[in-house]
Amino acid sequence: MININLSSFLLVILLVQSSCANEDDAEDSLESESQESLIVESSPRLPVTPWKPHYFSGPKLPQYSPAVIARTFPAFVPFTSCTSPNKETGICAESGACTQLGGRASGACPSYGRVCCINVVTNTCDDADRKVVTLDNTYWLSPTMGIGSSTGCALTVKLDAKLPEQGKAVCQVRLNFVLFTIAQPDTESVCNTDAFDVAGASNKIPTICGDNGGQHMYLNVPSSSTSPTDLQLSFNFGTDSNPVRAWNILISMIPCDSPNLAPLDCLQYFSGRSGTVSSFNWRDVAGTETRQLASQDYSICFKTLPGSRRTLCLAPCTVTSALLAFSVSVPRAADGTAAPAGSSQSRPNNCEKDYLVVPGGFNVGNPATVNNMAFDRFCGENLNALAQITAPTSVCTTATPFRLLYRTSDDEMEDKTAGVVDRGNLGFCFTFRNQ
């Protein structure tokens, strides 16, 4: 009886030891599988910030592989604009990544648990210091030490959906000219001293110069997921006796699936119900110099808003100087002789070189049709559908989609053969209401 009990006891011990060994093997296997999905190292993109002070004695949290981190806790939340306390535009980013790429944290993005990262690039206008921008909402600042004559300054905007800081296809870039001051055009409206140009866009971008703070441009590009694009923004500077050159340009990338895309053939796009629209280099300043720029050929578009009566009205801006809010060409009578100063076109076909097209434009109140009444093409020194009128009025249109077309010739010579000069034009400035 004792021998049987002893044998049974030894058998139980052997079974228990075998079970423990199997449990140890299973734990080793689980630990091995766990180590394949966890990497105990810090990510270069996401510096690790411990959840607890150094004296916390609890177990350390695992650090996931960079691929898992990028997917779950992205350093950047692509195309999520934010506004800093001082009204700068930035992107939502992890604090360490923002600093690593030269950004500056200002404010927060509570919805994403990130900081509002303000990105600024400044180059020395040296070919060896050509900057490349890959981040959305980046400011390009002019050099702080000033710029000499007969030089240039350029920047590349690289668009590629494979870049981690972009991550999706981009179809447009918007340039906001927060500050823009370079030399004025010559008397022929040509930017032959200083000029700003854009290369690489699929739409036609005019050369501009002068004062353009508050203006903007939309640059169209092929989808960056299939056709990565490098946009080239460049300033060229000539000899100027009094050079004042400074700029601050906000470069914003617009994804292909964004509701904020502008219509493809629109250089400028206004989505608000009201605002101000002006030609490049128009300013309410005293002087007799030509401010209208040569070789302008672009469309200005306005979003058709839901619930509106689908009428766009333009009124001349209020000016404090003696200048005109609308000065596209010197007024001419039907026979080509001088018309009263400050008057509208004598007839639509009088607007051949420099003009503004308002499709289906009519004076507010829609007066009865008269001879030589304009319905789309406007020029002279007063926006008015009636011929040779000096009184200001509002011009409206119900033709949708709302857009204006602005065209100027390559100089201010009205008739090169006869030597007739059309100088001193300013361009235009209107307040608009989309109603």
mmCIF file of N, CA and C in Angstrom, residues 134-259:
data_model
loop_
_atom_site.group_PDB
_atom_site.id
_atom_site.type_symbol
_atom_site.label_atom_id
_atom_site.label_comp_id
_atom_site.label_asym_id
_atom_site.label_seq_id
_atom_site.Cartn_x
_atom_site.Cartn_y
_atom_site.Cartn_z
ATOM 1 N N THR A 134 9.155 71.982 -48.274
ATOM 2 C CA THR A 134 8.321 70.783 -48.410
ATOM 3 C C THR A 134 7.147 70.795 -47.440
ATOM 4 N N LEU A 135 7.120 71.743 -46.518
ATOM 5 C CA LEU A 135 6.068 71.807 -45.512
ATOM 6 C C LEU A 135 4.973 72.778 -45.923
ATOM 7 N N ASP A 136 3.749 72.393 -45.669
ATOM 8 C CA ASP A 136 2.607 73.263 -45.888
ATOM 9 C C ASP A 136 2.709 74.482 -44.966
ATOM 10 N N ASN A 137 2.144 75.596 -45.400
ATOM 11 C CA ASN A 137 2.107 76.827 -44.603
ATOM 12 C C ASN A 137 3.493 77.255 -44.133
ATOM 13 N N THR A 138 4.359 77.514 -45.092
ATOM 14 C CA THR A 138 5.712 77.991 -44.810
ATOM 15 C C THR A 138 5.852 79.433 -45.288
ATOM 16 N N TYR A 139 6.440 80.278 -44.448
ATOM 17 C CA TYR A 139 6.687 81.677 -44.808
ATOM 18 C C TYR A 139 8.079 81.807 -45.432
ATOM 19 N N TRP A 140 8.141 82.530 -46.534
ATOM 20 C CA TRP A 140 9.428 82.861 -47.150
ATOM 21 C C TRP A 140 9.704 84.333 -46.906
ATOM 22 N N LEU A 141 10.741 84.599 -46.095
ATOM 23 C CA LEU A 141 11.090 85.965 -45.715
ATOM 24 C C LEU A 141 12.300 86.454 -46.491
ATOM 25 N N SER A 142 12.304 87.741 -46.796
ATOM 26 C CA SER A 142 13.465 88.351 -47.442
ATOM 27 C C SER A 142 14.622 88.421 -46.456
ATOM 28 N N PRO A 143 15.858 88.507 -46.947
ATOM 29 C CA PRO A 143 17.024 88.581 -46.052
ATOM 30 C C PRO A 143 16.950 89.797 -45.142
ATOM 31 N N THR A 144 17.412 89.622 -43.912
ATOM 32 C CA THR A 144 17.373 90.716 -42.948
ATOM 33 C C THR A 144 18.474 91.742 -43.178
ATOM 34 N N MET A 145 19.514 91.368 -43.926
ATOM 35 C CA MET A 145 20.646 92.277 -44.141
ATOM 36 C C MET A 145 20.490 93.122 -45.402
ATOM 37 N N GLY A 146 19.349 93.040 -46.083
ATOM 38 C CA GLY A 146 19.158 93.816 -47.294
ATOM 39 C C GLY A 146 19.655 93.080 -48.530
ATOM 40 N N ILE A 147 19.299 93.613 -49.681
ATOM 41 C CA ILE A 147 19.614 92.963 -50.950
ATOM 42 C C ILE A 147 20.279 93.962 -51.871
ATOM 43 N N GLY A 148 21.369 93.566 -52.470
ATOM 44 C CA GLY A 148 22.065 94.425 -53.409
ATOM 45 C C GLY A 148 21.442 94.397 -54.783
ATOM 46 N N SER A 149 21.932 95.266 -55.660
ATOM 47 C CA SER A 149 21.434 95.331 -57.022
ATOM 48 C C SER A 149 22.074 94.247 -57.884
ATOM 49 N N SER A 150 21.443 94.010 -59.021
ATOM 50 C CA SER A 150 21.934 93.037 -60.009
ATOM 51 C C SER A 150 22.148 91.655 -59.398
ATOM 52 N N THR A 151 21.194 91.237 -58.577
ATOM 53 C CA THR A 151 21.244 89.915 -57.961
ATOM 54 C C THR A 151 19.897 89.233 -58.168
ATOM 55 N N GLY A 152 19.775 88.054 -57.609
ATOM 56 C CA GLY A 152 18.517 87.333 -57.654
ATOM 57 C C GLY A 152 18.290 86.593 -56.358
ATOM 58 N N CYS A 153 17.076 86.108 -56.166
ATOM 59 C CA CYS A 153 16.753 85.354 -54.959
ATOM 60 C C CYS A 153 15.682 84.338 -55.333
ATOM 61 N N ALA A 154 15.937 83.069 -55.038
ATOM 62 C CA ALA A 154 15.027 82.019 -55.496
ATOM 63 C C ALA A 154 14.755 81.003 -54.403
ATOM 64 N N LEU A 155 13.646 80.291 -54.566
ATOM 65 C CA LEU A 155 13.231 79.257 -53.626
ATOM 66 C C LEU A 155 12.486 78.180 -54.394
ATOM 67 N N THR A 156 12.649 76.922 -53.969
ATOM 68 C CA THR A 156 11.981 75.784 -54.613
ATOM 69 C C THR A 156 10.915 75.229 -53.676
ATOM 70 N N VAL A 157 9.725 75.018 -54.215
ATOM 71 C CA VAL A 157 8.644 74.349 -53.482
ATOM 72 C C VAL A 157 8.515 72.947 -54.062
ATOM 73 N N LYS A 158 8.874 71.942 -53.273
ATOM 74 C CA LYS A 158 8.867 70.543 -53.736
ATOM 75 C C LYS A 158 7.559 69.878 -53.333
ATOM 76 N N LEU A 159 6.841 69.372 -54.328
ATOM 77 C CA LEU A 159 5.555 68.705 -54.108
ATOM 78 C C LEU A 159 5.676 67.241 -54.487
ATOM 79 N N ASP A 160 5.506 66.364 -53.485
ATOM 80 C CA ASP A 160 5.626 64.929 -53.711
ATOM 81 C C ASP A 160 4.830 64.218 -52.626
ATOM 82 N N ALA A 161 3.812 63.474 -53.017
ATOM 83 C CA ALA A 161 2.949 62.803 -52.043
ATOM 84 C C ALA A 161 3.691 61.753 -51.234
ATOM 85 N N LYS A 162 4.872 61.331 -51.711
ATOM 86 C CA LYS A 162 5.638 60.332 -50.969
ATOM 87 C C LYS A 162 6.407 60.940 -49.802
ATOM 88 N N LEU A 163 6.528 62.241 -49.751
ATOM 89 C CA LEU A 163 7.202 62.874 -48.619
ATOM 90 C C LEU A 163 6.338 62.709 -47.375
ATOM 91 N N PRO A 164 6.909 62.283 -46.255
ATOM 92 C CA PRO A 164 6.093 62.025 -45.058
ATOM 93 C C PRO A 164 5.390 63.270 -44.542
ATOM 94 N N GLU A 165 5.992 64.453 -44.744
ATOM 95 C CA GLU A 165 5.368 65.669 -44.243
ATOM 96 C C GLU A 165 4.212 66.138 -45.125
ATOM 97 N N GLN A 166 4.035 65.509 -46.298
ATOM 98 C CA GLN A 166 2.883 65.807 -47.143
ATOM 99 C C GLN A 166 1.910 64.632 -47.094
ATOM 100 N N GLY A 167 2.313 63.483 -47.593
ATOM 101 C CA GLY A 167 1.531 62.268 -47.375
ATOM 102 C C GLY A 167 0.297 62.113 -48.243
ATOM 103 N N LYS A 168 -0.069 63.121 -49.013
ATOM 104 C CA LYS A 168 -1.198 62.979 -49.916
ATOM 105 C C LYS A 168 -1.011 63.918 -51.096
ATOM 106 N N ALA A 169 -1.810 63.718 -52.131
ATOM 107 C CA ALA A 169 -1.621 64.449 -53.380
ATOM 108 C C ALA A 169 -1.989 65.922 -53.227
ATOM 109 N N VAL A 170 -1.138 66.789 -53.778
ATOM 110 C CA VAL A 170 -1.366 68.233 -53.817
ATOM 111 C C VAL A 170 -1.621 68.637 -55.259
ATOM 112 N N CYS A 171 -2.634 69.485 -55.485
ATOM 113 C CA CYS A 171 -2.978 69.940 -56.839
ATOM 114 C C CYS A 171 -2.842 71.447 -57.023
ATOM 115 N N GLN A 172 -2.732 72.198 -55.928
ATOM 116 C CA GLN A 172 -2.571 73.641 -56.026
ATOM 117 C C GLN A 172 -1.695 74.156 -54.898
ATOM 118 N N VAL A 173 -1.058 75.280 -55.168
ATOM 119 C CA VAL A 173 -0.318 76.017 -54.147
ATOM 120 C C VAL A 173 -0.821 77.449 -54.162
ATOM 121 N N ARG A 174 -1.100 77.983 -53.008
ATOM 122 C CA ARG A 174 -1.533 79.376 -52.896
ATOM 123 C C ARG A 174 -0.402 80.202 -52.300
ATOM 124 N N LEU A 175 -0.098 81.316 -52.954
ATOM 125 C CA LEU A 175 0.873 82.268 -52.442
ATOM 126 C C LEU A 175 0.128 83.462 -51.868
ATOM 127 N N ASN A 176 0.297 83.703 -50.587
ATOM 128 C CA ASN A 176 -0.266 84.893 -49.940
ATOM 129 C C ASN A 176 0.863 85.902 -49.740
ATOM 130 N N PHE A 177 0.757 87.051 -50.376
ATOM 131 C CA PHE A 177 1.788 88.069 -50.250
ATOM 132 C C PHE A 177 1.473 88.927 -49.022
ATOM 133 N N VAL A 178 1.975 88.483 -47.881
ATOM 134 C CA VAL A 178 1.783 89.239 -46.644
ATOM 135 C C VAL A 178 2.502 90.579 -46.753
ATOM 136 N N LEU A 179 3.702 90.548 -47.290
ATOM 137 C CA LEU A 179 4.494 91.751 -47.559
ATOM 138 C C LEU A 179 5.168 91.551 -48.906
ATOM 139 N N PHE A 180 5.138 92.583 -49.746
ATOM 140 C CA PHE A 180 5.755 92.459 -51.067
ATOM 141 C C PHE A 180 6.050 93.867 -51.571
ATOM 142 N N THR A 181 7.324 94.247 -51.548
ATOM 143 C CA THR A 181 7.742 95.565 -52.036
ATOM 144 C C THR A 181 9.062 95.428 -52.768
ATOM 145 N N ILE A 182 9.020 95.663 -54.088
ATOM 146 C CA ILE A 182 10.231 95.736 -54.893
ATOM 147 C C ILE A 182 10.076 96.948 -55.812
ATOM 148 N N ALA A 183 10.988 97.133 -56.746
ATOM 149 C CA ALA A 183 10.971 98.324 -57.582
ATOM 150 C C ALA A 183 9.701 98.409 -58.430
ATOM 151 N N GLN A 184 9.285 99.636 -58.737
ATOM 152 C CA GLN A 184 8.124 99.898 -59.562
ATOM 153 C C GLN A 184 8.436 99.628 -61.042
ATOM 154 N N PRO A 185 7.399 99.456 -61.867
ATOM 155 C CA PRO A 185 7.635 99.301 -63.309
ATOM 156 C C PRO A 185 8.101 100.619 -63.915
ATOM 157 N N ASP A 186 8.584 100.558 -65.150
ATOM 158 C CA ASP A 186 8.973 101.786 -65.827
ATOM 159 C C ASP A 186 7.730 102.484 -66.384
ATOM 160 N N THR A 187 7.927 103.584 -67.116
ATOM 161 C CA THR A 187 6.791 104.340 -67.633
ATOM 162 C C THR A 187 5.974 103.552 -68.641
ATOM 163 N N GLU A 188 6.538 102.475 -69.175
ATOM 164 C CA GLU A 188 5.828 101.626 -70.131
ATOM 165 C C GLU A 188 5.129 100.445 -69.439
ATOM 166 N N SER A 189 5.070 100.461 -68.099
ATOM 167 C CA SER A 189 4.407 99.410 -67.308
ATOM 168 C C SER A 189 5.211 98.123 -67.198
ATOM 169 N N VAL A 190 6.445 98.115 -67.692
ATOM 170 C CA VAL A 190 7.239 96.891 -67.727
ATOM 171 C C VAL A 190 8.077 96.763 -66.454
ATOM 172 N N CYS A 191 8.117 95.562 -65.892
ATOM 173 C CA CYS A 191 8.943 95.299 -64.704
ATOM 174 C C CYS A 191 10.375 95.028 -65.168
ATOM 175 N N ASN A 192 11.081 96.085 -65.567
ATOM 176 C CA ASN A 192 12.418 95.883 -66.134
ATOM 177 C C ASN A 192 13.533 96.148 -65.138
ATOM 178 N N THR A 193 13.210 96.565 -63.914
ATOM 179 C CA THR A 193 14.231 96.710 -62.869
ATOM 180 C C THR A 193 14.185 95.507 -61.941
ATOM 181 N N ASP A 194 13.092 95.344 -61.240
ATOM 182 C CA ASP A 194 12.868 94.175 -60.385
ATOM 183 C C ASP A 194 11.672 93.406 -60.915
ATOM 184 N N ALA A 195 11.665 92.099 -60.689
ATOM 185 C CA ALA A 195 10.545 91.281 -61.155
ATOM 186 C C ALA A 195 10.435 90.021 -60.308
ATOM 187 N N PHE A 196 9.192 89.546 -60.159
ATOM 188 C CA PHE A 196 8.913 88.280 -59.479
ATOM 189 C C PHE A 196 8.259 87.349 -60.487
ATOM 190 N N ASP A 197 8.787 86.120 -60.590
ATOM 191 C CA ASP A 197 8.275 85.140 -61.547
ATOM 192 C C ASP A 197 8.075 83.789 -60.875
ATOM 193 N N VAL A 198 7.197 82.990 -61.473
ATOM 194 C CA VAL A 198 6.936 81.623 -61.022
ATOM 195 C C VAL A 198 7.122 80.689 -62.204
ATOM 196 N N ALA A 199 7.855 79.606 -62.009
ATOM 197 C CA ALA A 199 8.044 78.582 -63.044
ATOM 198 C C ALA A 199 7.610 77.232 -62.486
ATOM 199 N N GLY A 200 7.053 76.381 -63.356
ATOM 200 C CA GLY A 200 6.653 75.036 -62.954
ATOM 201 C C GLY A 200 5.164 74.852 -62.800
ATOM 202 N N ALA A 201 4.385 75.939 -62.773
ATOM 203 C CA ALA A 201 2.931 75.826 -62.662
ATOM 204 C C ALA A 201 2.325 75.538 -64.031
ATOM 205 N N SER A 202 1.173 74.875 -64.055
ATOM 206 C CA SER A 202 0.521 74.554 -65.323
ATOM 207 C C SER A 202 -0.345 75.696 -65.829
ATOM 208 N N ASN A 203 -0.687 76.672 -64.973
ATOM 209 C CA ASN A 203 -1.417 77.851 -65.427
ATOM 210 C C ASN A 203 -0.446 79.002 -65.675
ATOM 211 N N LYS A 204 -0.884 79.985 -66.419
ATOM 212 C CA LYS A 204 -0.036 81.113 -66.785
ATOM 213 C C LYS A 204 0.050 82.095 -65.626
ATOM 214 N N ILE A 205 1.277 82.367 -65.183
ATOM 215 C CA ILE A 205 1.498 83.268 -64.048
ATOM 216 C C ILE A 205 2.168 84.537 -64.570
ATOM 217 N N PRO A 206 1.558 85.713 -64.381
ATOM 218 C CA PRO A 206 2.160 86.936 -64.905
ATOM 219 C C PRO A 206 3.363 87.376 -64.076
ATOM 220 N N THR A 207 4.264 88.096 -64.720
ATOM 221 C CA THR A 207 5.369 88.735 -64.006
ATOM 222 C C THR A 207 4.826 89.956 -63.274
ATOM 223 N N ILE A 208 5.202 90.118 -62.010
ATOM 224 C CA ILE A 208 4.718 91.267 -61.242
ATOM 225 C C ILE A 208 5.889 91.975 -60.572
ATOM 226 N N CYS A 209 5.652 93.211 -60.176
ATOM 227 C CA CYS A 209 6.638 93.994 -59.433
ATOM 228 C C CYS A 209 5.885 95.071 -58.660
ATOM 229 N N GLY A 210 6.616 95.927 -57.954
ATOM 230 C CA GLY A 210 5.980 97.006 -57.210
ATOM 231 C C GLY A 210 5.512 96.580 -55.835
ATOM 232 N N ASP A 211 4.330 97.077 -55.436
ATOM 233 C CA ASP A 211 3.764 96.840 -54.105
ATOM 234 C C ASP A 211 2.579 95.891 -54.220
ATOM 235 N N ASN A 212 2.683 94.708 -53.598
ATOM 236 C CA ASN A 212 1.637 93.700 -53.741
ATOM 237 C C ASN A 212 1.257 93.033 -52.425
ATOM 238 N N GLY A 213 1.526 93.691 -51.311
ATOM 239 C CA GLY A 213 1.089 93.156 -50.033
ATOM 240 C C GLY A 213 -0.426 93.025 -49.996
ATOM 241 N N GLY A 214 -0.928 91.893 -49.544
ATOM 242 C CA GLY A 214 -2.360 91.648 -49.492
ATOM 243 C C GLY A 214 -2.897 90.908 -50.712
ATOM 244 N N GLN A 215 -2.068 90.739 -51.744
ATOM 245 C CA GLN A 215 -2.490 90.016 -52.930
ATOM 246 C C GLN A 215 -2.236 88.517 -52.757
ATOM 247 N N HIS A 216 -2.718 87.729 -53.718
ATOM 248 C CA HIS A 216 -2.488 86.280 -53.672
ATOM 249 C C HIS A 216 -2.493 85.727 -55.087
ATOM 250 N N MET A 217 -2.010 84.491 -55.218
ATOM 251 C CA MET A 217 -2.007 83.748 -56.477
ATOM 252 C C MET A 217 -2.289 82.279 -56.194
ATOM 253 N N TYR A 218 -2.984 81.630 -57.116
ATOM 254 C CA TYR A 218 -3.147 80.182 -57.082
ATOM 255 C C TYR A 218 -2.312 79.577 -58.200
ATOM 256 N N LEU A 219 -1.471 78.621 -57.863
ATOM 257 C CA LEU A 219 -0.597 77.945 -58.822
ATOM 258 C C LEU A 219 -1.101 76.519 -59.011
ATOM 259 N N ASN A 220 -1.437 76.148 -60.230
ATOM 260 C CA ASN A 220 -1.916 74.798 -60.517
ATOM 261 C C ASN A 220 -0.746 73.877 -60.855
ATOM 262 N N VAL A 221 -0.805 72.654 -60.348
ATOM 263 C CA VAL A 221 0.216 71.645 -60.640
ATOM 264 C C VAL A 221 -0.470 70.306 -60.862
ATOM 265 N N PRO A 222 0.168 69.374 -61.596
ATOM 266 C CA PRO A 222 -0.399 68.019 -61.691
ATOM 267 C C PRO A 222 -0.424 67.375 -60.305
ATOM 268 N N SER A 223 -1.273 66.391 -60.137
ATOM 269 C CA SER A 223 -1.349 65.692 -58.856
ATOM 270 C C SER A 223 0.036 65.210 -58.438
ATOM 271 N N SER A 224 0.451 65.578 -57.235
ATOM 272 C CA SER A 224 1.799 65.228 -56.776
ATOM 273 C C SER A 224 1.948 63.751 -56.451
ATOM 274 N N SER A 225 0.854 62.988 -56.491
ATOM 275 C CA SER A 225 0.968 61.543 -56.273
ATOM 276 C C SER A 225 1.410 60.830 -57.539
ATOM 277 N N THR A 226 1.149 61.431 -58.697
ATOM 278 C CA THR A 226 1.541 60.820 -59.966
ATOM 279 C C THR A 226 2.629 61.600 -60.682
ATOM 280 N N SER A 227 2.692 62.921 -60.448
ATOM 281 C CA SER A 227 3.688 63.770 -61.115
ATOM 282 C C SER A 227 4.282 64.760 -60.116
ATOM 283 N N PRO A 228 5.272 64.317 -59.327
ATOM 284 C CA PRO A 228 5.923 65.243 -58.405
ATOM 285 C C PRO A 228 6.434 66.484 -59.159
ATOM 286 N N THR A 229 6.277 67.649 -58.542
ATOM 287 C CA THR A 229 6.595 68.913 -59.203
ATOM 288 C C THR A 229 7.464 69.776 -58.314
ATOM 289 N N ASP A 230 8.403 70.482 -58.937
ATOM 290 C CA ASP A 230 9.188 71.505 -58.257
ATOM 291 C C ASP A 230 8.765 72.862 -58.801
ATOM 292 N N LEU A 231 8.172 73.683 -57.953
ATOM 293 C CA LEU A 231 7.840 75.056 -58.327
ATOM 294 C C LEU A 231 9.018 75.955 -58.003
ATOM 295 N N GLN A 232 9.341 76.859 -58.910
ATOM 296 C CA GLN A 232 10.455 77.785 -58.702
ATOM 297 C C GLN A 232 9.897 79.194 -58.532
ATOM 298 N N LEU A 233 10.114 79.781 -57.363
ATOM 299 C CA LEU A 233 9.738 81.175 -57.108
ATOM 300 C C LEU A 233 11.007 82.002 -57.143
ATOM 301 N N SER A 234 11.020 83.062 -57.926
ATOM 302 C CA SER A 234 12.275 83.804 -58.073
ATOM 303 C C SER A 234 12.057 85.297 -58.196
ATOM 304 N N PHE A 235 12.960 86.038 -57.551
ATOM 305 C CA PHE A 235 13.067 87.485 -57.701
ATOM 306 C C PHE A 235 14.325 87.776 -58.506
ATOM 307 N N ASN A 236 14.223 88.722 -59.430
ATOM 308 C CA ASN A 236 15.386 89.210 -60.151
ATOM 309 C C ASN A 236 15.479 90.713 -59.933
ATOM 310 N N PHE A 237 16.659 91.162 -59.512
ATOM 311 C CA PHE A 237 16.833 92.558 -59.144
ATOM 312 C C PHE A 237 17.810 93.247 -60.075
ATOM 313 N N GLY A 238 17.405 94.414 -60.544
ATOM 314 C CA GLY A 238 18.281 95.236 -61.373
ATOM 315 C C GLY A 238 18.888 96.360 -60.566
ATOM 316 N N THR A 239 19.386 97.369 -61.254
ATOM 317 C CA THR A 239 19.995 98.522 -60.604
ATOM 318 C C THR A 239 18.912 99.539 -60.284
ATOM 319 N N ASP A 240 18.821 99.922 -59.025
ATOM 320 C CA ASP A 240 17.818 100.888 -58.579
ATOM 321 C C ASP A 240 18.498 101.866 -57.637
ATOM 322 N N SER A 241 18.259 103.160 -57.866
ATOM 323 C CA SER A 241 18.913 104.167 -57.025
ATOM 324 C C SER A 241 18.371 104.175 -55.605
ATOM 325 N N ASN A 242 17.167 103.698 -55.419
ATOM 326 C CA ASN A 242 16.584 103.679 -54.077
ATOM 327 C C ASN A 242 15.861 102.353 -53.871
ATOM 328 N N PRO A 243 16.619 101.263 -53.749
ATOM 329 C CA PRO A 243 15.975 99.947 -53.663
ATOM 330 C C PRO A 243 15.339 99.693 -52.299
ATOM 331 N N VAL A 244 14.047 99.434 -52.308
ATOM 332 C CA VAL A 244 13.340 98.987 -51.104
ATOM 333 C C VAL A 244 12.781 97.617 -51.450
ATOM 334 N N ARG A 245 13.438 96.595 -50.972
ATOM 335 C CA ARG A 245 13.071 95.232 -51.344
ATOM 336 C C ARG A 245 12.822 94.405 -50.094
ATOM 337 N N ALA A 246 11.604 93.964 -49.950
ATOM 338 C CA ALA A 246 11.244 93.153 -48.782
ATOM 339 C C ALA A 246 10.014 92.334 -49.126
ATOM 340 N N TRP A 247 9.962 91.119 -48.598
ATOM 341 C CA TRP A 247 8.788 90.281 -48.838
ATOM 342 C C TRP A 247 8.587 89.292 -47.707
ATOM 343 N N ASN A 248 7.364 88.856 -47.577
ATOM 344 C CA ASN A 248 6.967 87.782 -46.671
ATOM 345 C C ASN A 248 5.826 87.057 -47.365
ATOM 346 N N ILE A 249 6.116 85.871 -47.898
ATOM 347 C CA ILE A 249 5.164 85.136 -48.717
ATOM 348 C C ILE A 249 4.784 83.844 -48.010
ATOM 349 N N LEU A 250 3.501 83.667 -47.731
ATOM 350 C CA LEU A 250 3.008 82.425 -47.127
ATOM 351 C C LEU A 250 2.696 81.435 -48.249
ATOM 352 N N ILE A 251 3.351 80.267 -48.196
ATOM 353 C CA ILE A 251 3.206 79.227 -49.211
ATOM 354 C C ILE A 251 2.325 78.118 -48.631
ATOM 355 N N SER A 252 1.128 77.974 -49.178
ATOM 356 C CA SER A 252 0.169 76.978 -48.674
ATOM 357 C C SER A 252 -0.117 75.943 -49.746
ATOM 358 N N MET A 253 -0.110 74.668 -49.356
ATOM 359 C CA MET A 253 -0.373 73.567 -50.284
ATOM 360 C C MET A 253 -1.818 73.114 -50.128
ATOM 361 N N ILE A 254 -2.484 72.875 -51.263
ATOM 362 C CA ILE A 254 -3.900 72.498 -51.234
ATOM 363 C C ILE A 254 -4.054 71.097 -51.823
ATOM 364 N N PRO A 255 -4.531 70.118 -51.034
ATOM 365 C CA PRO A 255 -4.690 68.748 -51.534
ATOM 366 C C PRO A 255 -5.715 68.676 -52.660
ATOM 367 N N CYS A 256 -5.581 67.638 -53.461
ATOM 368 C CA CYS A 256 -6.463 67.460 -54.615
ATOM 369 C C CYS A 256 -7.914 67.225 -54.204
ATOM 370 N N ASP A 257 -8.153 66.738 -52.992
ATOM 371 C CA ASP A 257 -9.522 66.473 -52.549
ATOM 372 C C ASP A 257 -10.074 67.573 -51.650
ATOM 373 N N SER A 258 -9.404 68.743 -51.623
ATOM 374 C CA SER A 258 -9.826 69.822 -50.735
ATOM 375 C C SER A 258 -10.983 70.621 -51.339
ATOM 376 N N PRO A 259 -11.957 71.024 -50.524
ATOM 377 C CA PRO A 259 -13.027 71.896 -51.021
ATOM 378 C C PRO A 259 -12.542 73.322 -51.267
#
